[in-house]
Short mmCIF file of C-alpha atoms in Angstrom, two decimals:
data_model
loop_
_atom_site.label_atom_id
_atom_site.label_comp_id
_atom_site.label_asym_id
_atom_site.label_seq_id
_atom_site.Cartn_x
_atom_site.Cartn_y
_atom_site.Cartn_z
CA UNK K 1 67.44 66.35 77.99
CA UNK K 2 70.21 65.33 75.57
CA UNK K 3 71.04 61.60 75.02
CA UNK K 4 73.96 61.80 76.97
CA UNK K 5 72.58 61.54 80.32
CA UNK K 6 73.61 58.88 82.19
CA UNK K 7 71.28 56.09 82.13
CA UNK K 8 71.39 55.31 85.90
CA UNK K 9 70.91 59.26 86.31
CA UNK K 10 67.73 58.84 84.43
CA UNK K 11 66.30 55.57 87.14
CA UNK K 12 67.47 56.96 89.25
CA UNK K 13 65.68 60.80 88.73
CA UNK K 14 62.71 58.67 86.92
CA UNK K 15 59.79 60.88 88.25
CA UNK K 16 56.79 59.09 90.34
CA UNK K 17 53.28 59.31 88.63
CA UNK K 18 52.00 60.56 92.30
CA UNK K 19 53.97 63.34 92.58
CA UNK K 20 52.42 65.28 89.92
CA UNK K 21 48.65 66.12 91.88
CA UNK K 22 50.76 66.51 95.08
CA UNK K 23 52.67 69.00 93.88
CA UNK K 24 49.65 71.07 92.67
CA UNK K 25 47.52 70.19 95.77
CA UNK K 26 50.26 72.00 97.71
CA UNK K 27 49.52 74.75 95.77
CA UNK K 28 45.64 74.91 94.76
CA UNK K 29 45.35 77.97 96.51
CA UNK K 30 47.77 80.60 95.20
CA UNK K 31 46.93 78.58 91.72
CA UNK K 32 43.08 80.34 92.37
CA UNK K 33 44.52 83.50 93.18
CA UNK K 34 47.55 84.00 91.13
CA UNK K 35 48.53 82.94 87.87
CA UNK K 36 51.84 80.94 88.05
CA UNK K 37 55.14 79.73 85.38
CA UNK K 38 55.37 76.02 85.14
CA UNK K 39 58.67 74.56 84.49
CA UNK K 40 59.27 71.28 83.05
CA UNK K 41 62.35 69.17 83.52
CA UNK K 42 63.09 65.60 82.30
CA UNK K 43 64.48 64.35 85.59
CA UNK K 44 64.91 65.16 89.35
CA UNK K 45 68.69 66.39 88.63
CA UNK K 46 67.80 69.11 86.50
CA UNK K 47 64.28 69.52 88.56
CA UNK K 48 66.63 69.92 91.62
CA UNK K 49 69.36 72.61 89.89
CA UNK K 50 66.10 75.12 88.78
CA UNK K 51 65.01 74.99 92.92
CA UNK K 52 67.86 75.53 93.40
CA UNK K 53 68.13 78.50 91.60
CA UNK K 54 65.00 79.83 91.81
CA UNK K 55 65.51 79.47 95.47
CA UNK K 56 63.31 81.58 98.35
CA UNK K 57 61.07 82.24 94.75
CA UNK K 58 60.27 79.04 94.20
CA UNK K 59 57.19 78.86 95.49
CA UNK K 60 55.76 81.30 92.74
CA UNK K 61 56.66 78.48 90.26
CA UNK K 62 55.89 74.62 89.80
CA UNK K 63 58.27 72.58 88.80
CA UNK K 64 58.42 69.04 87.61
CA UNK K 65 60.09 66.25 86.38
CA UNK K 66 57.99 64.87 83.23
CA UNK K 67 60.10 62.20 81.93
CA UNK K 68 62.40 61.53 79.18
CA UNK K 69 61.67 62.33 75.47
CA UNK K 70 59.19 64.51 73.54
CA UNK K 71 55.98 62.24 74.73
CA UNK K 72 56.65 61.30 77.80
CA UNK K 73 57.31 65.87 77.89
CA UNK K 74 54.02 66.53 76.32
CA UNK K 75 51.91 64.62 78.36
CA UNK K 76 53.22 65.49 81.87
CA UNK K 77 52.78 68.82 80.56
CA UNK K 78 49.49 68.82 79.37
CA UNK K 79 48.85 67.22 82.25
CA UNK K 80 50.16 69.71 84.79
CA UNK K 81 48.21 72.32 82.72
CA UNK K 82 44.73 70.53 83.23
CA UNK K 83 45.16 69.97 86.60
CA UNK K 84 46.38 72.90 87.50
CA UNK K 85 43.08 74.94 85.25
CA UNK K 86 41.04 72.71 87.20
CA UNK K 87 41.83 73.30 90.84
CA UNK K 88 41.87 77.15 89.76
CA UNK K 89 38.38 76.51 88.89
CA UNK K 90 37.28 74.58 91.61
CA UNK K 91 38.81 76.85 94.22
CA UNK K 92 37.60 80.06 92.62
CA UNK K 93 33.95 78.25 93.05
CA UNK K 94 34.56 77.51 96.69
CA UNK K 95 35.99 81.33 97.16
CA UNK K 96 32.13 82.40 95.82
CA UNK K 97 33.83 83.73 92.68
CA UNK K 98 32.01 82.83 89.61
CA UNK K 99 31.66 79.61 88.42
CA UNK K 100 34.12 78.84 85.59
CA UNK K 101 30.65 77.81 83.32
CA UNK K 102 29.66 81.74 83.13
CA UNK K 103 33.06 83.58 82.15
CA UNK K 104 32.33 87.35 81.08
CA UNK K 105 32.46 88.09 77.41
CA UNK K 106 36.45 88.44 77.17
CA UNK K 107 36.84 84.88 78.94
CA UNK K 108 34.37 83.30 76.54
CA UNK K 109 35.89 84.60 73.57
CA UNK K 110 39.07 83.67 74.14
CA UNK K 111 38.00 80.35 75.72
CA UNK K 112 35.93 79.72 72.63
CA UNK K 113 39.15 80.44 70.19
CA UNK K 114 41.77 78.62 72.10
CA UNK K 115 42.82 75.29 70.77
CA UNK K 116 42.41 72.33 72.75
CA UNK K 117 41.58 70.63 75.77
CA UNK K 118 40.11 74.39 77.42
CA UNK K 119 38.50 75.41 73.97
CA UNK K 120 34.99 75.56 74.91
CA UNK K 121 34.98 75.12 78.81
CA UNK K 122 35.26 78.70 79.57
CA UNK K 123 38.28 77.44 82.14
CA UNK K 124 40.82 80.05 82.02
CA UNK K 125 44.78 78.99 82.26
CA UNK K 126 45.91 79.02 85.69
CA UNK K 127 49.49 79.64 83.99
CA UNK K 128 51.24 82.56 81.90
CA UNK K 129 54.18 80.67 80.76
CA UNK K 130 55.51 77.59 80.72
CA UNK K 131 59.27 76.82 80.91
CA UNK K 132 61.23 73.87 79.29
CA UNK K 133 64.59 73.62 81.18
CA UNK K 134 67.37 71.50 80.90
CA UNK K 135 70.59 70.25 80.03
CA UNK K 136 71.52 69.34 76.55
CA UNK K 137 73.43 68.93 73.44
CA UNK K 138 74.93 72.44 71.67
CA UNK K 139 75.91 72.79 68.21
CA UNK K 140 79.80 73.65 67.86
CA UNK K 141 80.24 77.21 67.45
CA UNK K 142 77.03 78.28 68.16
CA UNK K 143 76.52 77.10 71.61
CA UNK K 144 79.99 75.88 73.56
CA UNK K 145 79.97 73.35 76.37
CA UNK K 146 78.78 75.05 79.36
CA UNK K 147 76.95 77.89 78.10
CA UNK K 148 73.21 78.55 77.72
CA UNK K 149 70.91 78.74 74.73
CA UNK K 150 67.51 80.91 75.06
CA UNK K 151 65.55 79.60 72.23
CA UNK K 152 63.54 81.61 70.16
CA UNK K 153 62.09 78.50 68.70
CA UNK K 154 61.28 75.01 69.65
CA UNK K 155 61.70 72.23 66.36
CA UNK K 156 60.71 68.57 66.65
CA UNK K 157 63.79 68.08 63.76
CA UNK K 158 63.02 64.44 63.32
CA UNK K 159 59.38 64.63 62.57
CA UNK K 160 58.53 63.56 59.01
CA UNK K 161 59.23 61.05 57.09
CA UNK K 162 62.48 59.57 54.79
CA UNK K 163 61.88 59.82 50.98
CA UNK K 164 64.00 58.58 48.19
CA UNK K 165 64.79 62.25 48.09
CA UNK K 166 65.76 62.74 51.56
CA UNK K 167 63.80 63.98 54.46
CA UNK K 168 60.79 65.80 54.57
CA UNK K 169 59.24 67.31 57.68
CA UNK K 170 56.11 66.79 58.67
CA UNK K 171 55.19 70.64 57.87
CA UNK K 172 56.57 69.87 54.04
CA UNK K 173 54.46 66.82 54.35
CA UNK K 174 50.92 68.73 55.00
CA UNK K 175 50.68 67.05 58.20
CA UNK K 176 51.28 70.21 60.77
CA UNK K 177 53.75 72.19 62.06
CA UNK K 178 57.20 71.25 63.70
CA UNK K 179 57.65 74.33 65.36
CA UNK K 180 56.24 76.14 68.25
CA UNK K 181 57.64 80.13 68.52
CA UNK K 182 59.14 81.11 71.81
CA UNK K 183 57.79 83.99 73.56
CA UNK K 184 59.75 86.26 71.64
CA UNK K 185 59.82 89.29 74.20
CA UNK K 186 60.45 86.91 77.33
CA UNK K 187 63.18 85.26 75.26
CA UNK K 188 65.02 88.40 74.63
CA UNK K 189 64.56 89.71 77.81
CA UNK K 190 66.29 86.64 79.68
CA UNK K 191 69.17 86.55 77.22
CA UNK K 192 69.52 90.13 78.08
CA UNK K 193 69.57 89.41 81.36
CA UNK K 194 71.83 86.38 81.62
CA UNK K 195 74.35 88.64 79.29
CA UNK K 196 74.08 91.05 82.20
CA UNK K 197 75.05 88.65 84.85
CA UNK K 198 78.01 87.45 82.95
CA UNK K 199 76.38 83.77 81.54
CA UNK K 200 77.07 83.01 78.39
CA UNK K 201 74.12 82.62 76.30
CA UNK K 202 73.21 82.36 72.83
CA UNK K 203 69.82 82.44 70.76
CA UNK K 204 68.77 80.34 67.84
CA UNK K 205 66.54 77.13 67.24
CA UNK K 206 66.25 74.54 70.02
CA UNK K 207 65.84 70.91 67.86
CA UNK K 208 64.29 68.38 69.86
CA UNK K 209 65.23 64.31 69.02
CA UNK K 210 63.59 60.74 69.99
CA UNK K 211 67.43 59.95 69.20
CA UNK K 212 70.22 61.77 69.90
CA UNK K 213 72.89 63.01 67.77
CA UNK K 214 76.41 60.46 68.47
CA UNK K 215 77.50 61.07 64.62
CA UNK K 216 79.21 63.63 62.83
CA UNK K 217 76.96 63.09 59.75
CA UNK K 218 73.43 63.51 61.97
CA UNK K 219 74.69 66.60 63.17
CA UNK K 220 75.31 68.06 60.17
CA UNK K 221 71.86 66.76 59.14
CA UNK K 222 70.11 68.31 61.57
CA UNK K 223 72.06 71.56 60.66
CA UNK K 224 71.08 71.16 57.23
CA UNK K 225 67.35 70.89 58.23
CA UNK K 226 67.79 73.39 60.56
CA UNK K 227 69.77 75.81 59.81
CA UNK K 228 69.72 78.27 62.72
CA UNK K 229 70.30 75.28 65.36
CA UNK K 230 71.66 76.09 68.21
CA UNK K 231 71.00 73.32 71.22
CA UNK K 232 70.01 69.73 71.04
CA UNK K 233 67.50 68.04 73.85
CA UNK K 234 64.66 65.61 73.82
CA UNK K 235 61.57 66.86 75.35
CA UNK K 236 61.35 70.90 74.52
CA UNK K 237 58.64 70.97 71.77
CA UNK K 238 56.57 68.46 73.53
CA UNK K 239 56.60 71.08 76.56
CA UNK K 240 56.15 74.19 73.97
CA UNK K 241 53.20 71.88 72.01
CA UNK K 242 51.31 71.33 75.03
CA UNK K 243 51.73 75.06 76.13
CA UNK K 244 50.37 75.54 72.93
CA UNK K 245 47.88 73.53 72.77
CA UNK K 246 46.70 75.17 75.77
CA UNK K 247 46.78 78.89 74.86
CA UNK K 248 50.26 79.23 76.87
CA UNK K 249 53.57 81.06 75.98
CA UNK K 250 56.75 79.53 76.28
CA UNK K 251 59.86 79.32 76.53
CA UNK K 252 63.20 77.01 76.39
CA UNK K 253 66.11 77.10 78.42
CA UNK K 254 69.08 74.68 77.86
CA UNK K 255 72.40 74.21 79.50
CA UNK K 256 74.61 72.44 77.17
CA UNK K 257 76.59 69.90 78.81
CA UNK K 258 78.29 68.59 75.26
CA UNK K 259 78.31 69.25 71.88
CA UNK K 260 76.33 67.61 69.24
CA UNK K 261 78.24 65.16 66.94
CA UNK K 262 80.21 62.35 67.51
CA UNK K 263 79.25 60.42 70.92
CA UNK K 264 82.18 60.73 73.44
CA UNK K 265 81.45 60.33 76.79
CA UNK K 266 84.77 61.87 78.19
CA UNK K 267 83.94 65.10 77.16
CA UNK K 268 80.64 65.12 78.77
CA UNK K 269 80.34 68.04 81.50
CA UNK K 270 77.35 67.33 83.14
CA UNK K 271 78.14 68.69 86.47
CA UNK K 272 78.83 72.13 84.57
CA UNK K 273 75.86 72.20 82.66
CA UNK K 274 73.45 71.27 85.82
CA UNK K 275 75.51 74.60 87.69
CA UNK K 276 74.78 76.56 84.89
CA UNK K 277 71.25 75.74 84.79
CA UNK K 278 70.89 76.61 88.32
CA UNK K 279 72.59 80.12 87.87
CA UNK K 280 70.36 80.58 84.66
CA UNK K 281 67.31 79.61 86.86
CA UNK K 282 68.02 82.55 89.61
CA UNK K 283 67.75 84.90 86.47
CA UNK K 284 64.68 83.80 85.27
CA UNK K 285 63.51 84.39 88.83
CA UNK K 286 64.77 88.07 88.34
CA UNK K 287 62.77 88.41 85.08
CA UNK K 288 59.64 86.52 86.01
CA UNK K 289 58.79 88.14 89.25
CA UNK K 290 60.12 91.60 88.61
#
């Protein structure tokens, strides 16, 4: 979610720290059964536009409202993801299935070689994908006010550190990586798809921010780090690092609701952006249930 959401918006959608195990109690059952896509919103108003679209399908798919910002993105992700791998556990157990401490040979393999919180527990992801949706910033050009940006990657663009040289990312810095690949054939397939139905939709680099653009100067900062840029938000790698981190695919889907540069509120279309998010979110239904 770009900057320029309104900041009574934001209280106002501010998601409740109960409603994440509710929403997953709700659905323990299919989780056991039938592996599901998470998507993950910054606030109600974009979790509300992606129901919306996803519509009598939404039930195949949790959604959620994580917060605002990379962190706040990662860990209601992560989250989500741990929960969710642990009710599929404990519901395969009380189904008589086998208990997730004796996976065959394939399952322990690939439990044993997948980073993070699962490596090692032999708990299998109750997901396939995960889904960061949104509204957001697009670069001019490359992404115009109201259309949509499929990302083939996911950037944390302000993650380094300031030299007297300039900036250096944190990859440049031997510290990591600031980039998480999209699922490249999902990816494709949507913008395909969209193009089909008549959305506008573009490809390129999703950048994620702790502070969004307002200056002509950032943006062509960010541009120069980035060179294939195409939308601006705040929370998509933390959803694509936890994904990651968890042996998931994923994906990013913005609707940009102004362009990045200077700050001018006029020219903000949020309404716009929100209704294109909910028409992009009845296509991803198309693609992720046919």
């Amino acid at each position: 979610m770009n900057e320029q959401k309104q900041n009574d918006s934001i209280e106002r959608n501010r998601p409740e720290t109960t409603s994440l195990s509710s929403s997953f109690e709700t659905n323990s059952t299919s989780t056991a059964s039938t592996q599901r896509v998470l998507i993950v919103t910054a606030v109600d108003a974009e979790k509300e536009a992606v129901l919306r679209g996803l519509g009598d399908q939404a039930a195949r798919f949790d959604v959620i409202a994580a917060g605002v910002g990379p962190a706040s993105a990662a860990a209601g992700t992560a989250a989500a993801l741990a929960f969710a791998s642990a009710a599929a556990g404990t519901n395969a157990l009380a189904q008589g299935s086998a208990a997730p401490s004796e996976p065959d040979a394939a399952q322990a393999s690939a439990a044993s070689s997948r980073p993070g919180p699962l490596a090692g527990t032999g708990l299998t992801p109750a997901y396939t994908l995960v889904v960061g949706a949104g509204i957001g910033g697009g670069f001019p050009g490359r992404a115009d006010v109201g259309s949509l940006v499929v990302a083939d990657a996911m950037v944390a663009a302000d993650l380094g550190s300031q030299t007297p040289d300039g900036f250096l990312s944190v990859d440049e810095l031997g510290f990591g990586s600031s980039r998480v690949a999209a699922d490249a054939v999902l990816a494709a397939r949507l913008r395909h798809e969209l193009q089909r139905a008549g959305l506008a939709v573009s490809g390129g680099t999703a950048v994620t921010v702790s502070t969004a653009t307002g200056t002509a100067e950032t943006a062509a900062e960010l541009l120069r780090r980035v060179p294939d840029a195409a939308a601006e938000g705040m929370e998509g790698f933390g959803v694509a690092t936890a994904a990651q981190q968890f042996g998931v695919p994923a994906l990013e889907l913005r609707a940009i609701s102004n362009a990045v540069g200077p700050r001018n509120r006029d020219a903000w279309r949020i309404k716009d952006a929100l209704d294109a998010l909910q028409a992009a979110s009845s296509i991803l239904r198309e693609v992720l249930t046919s």
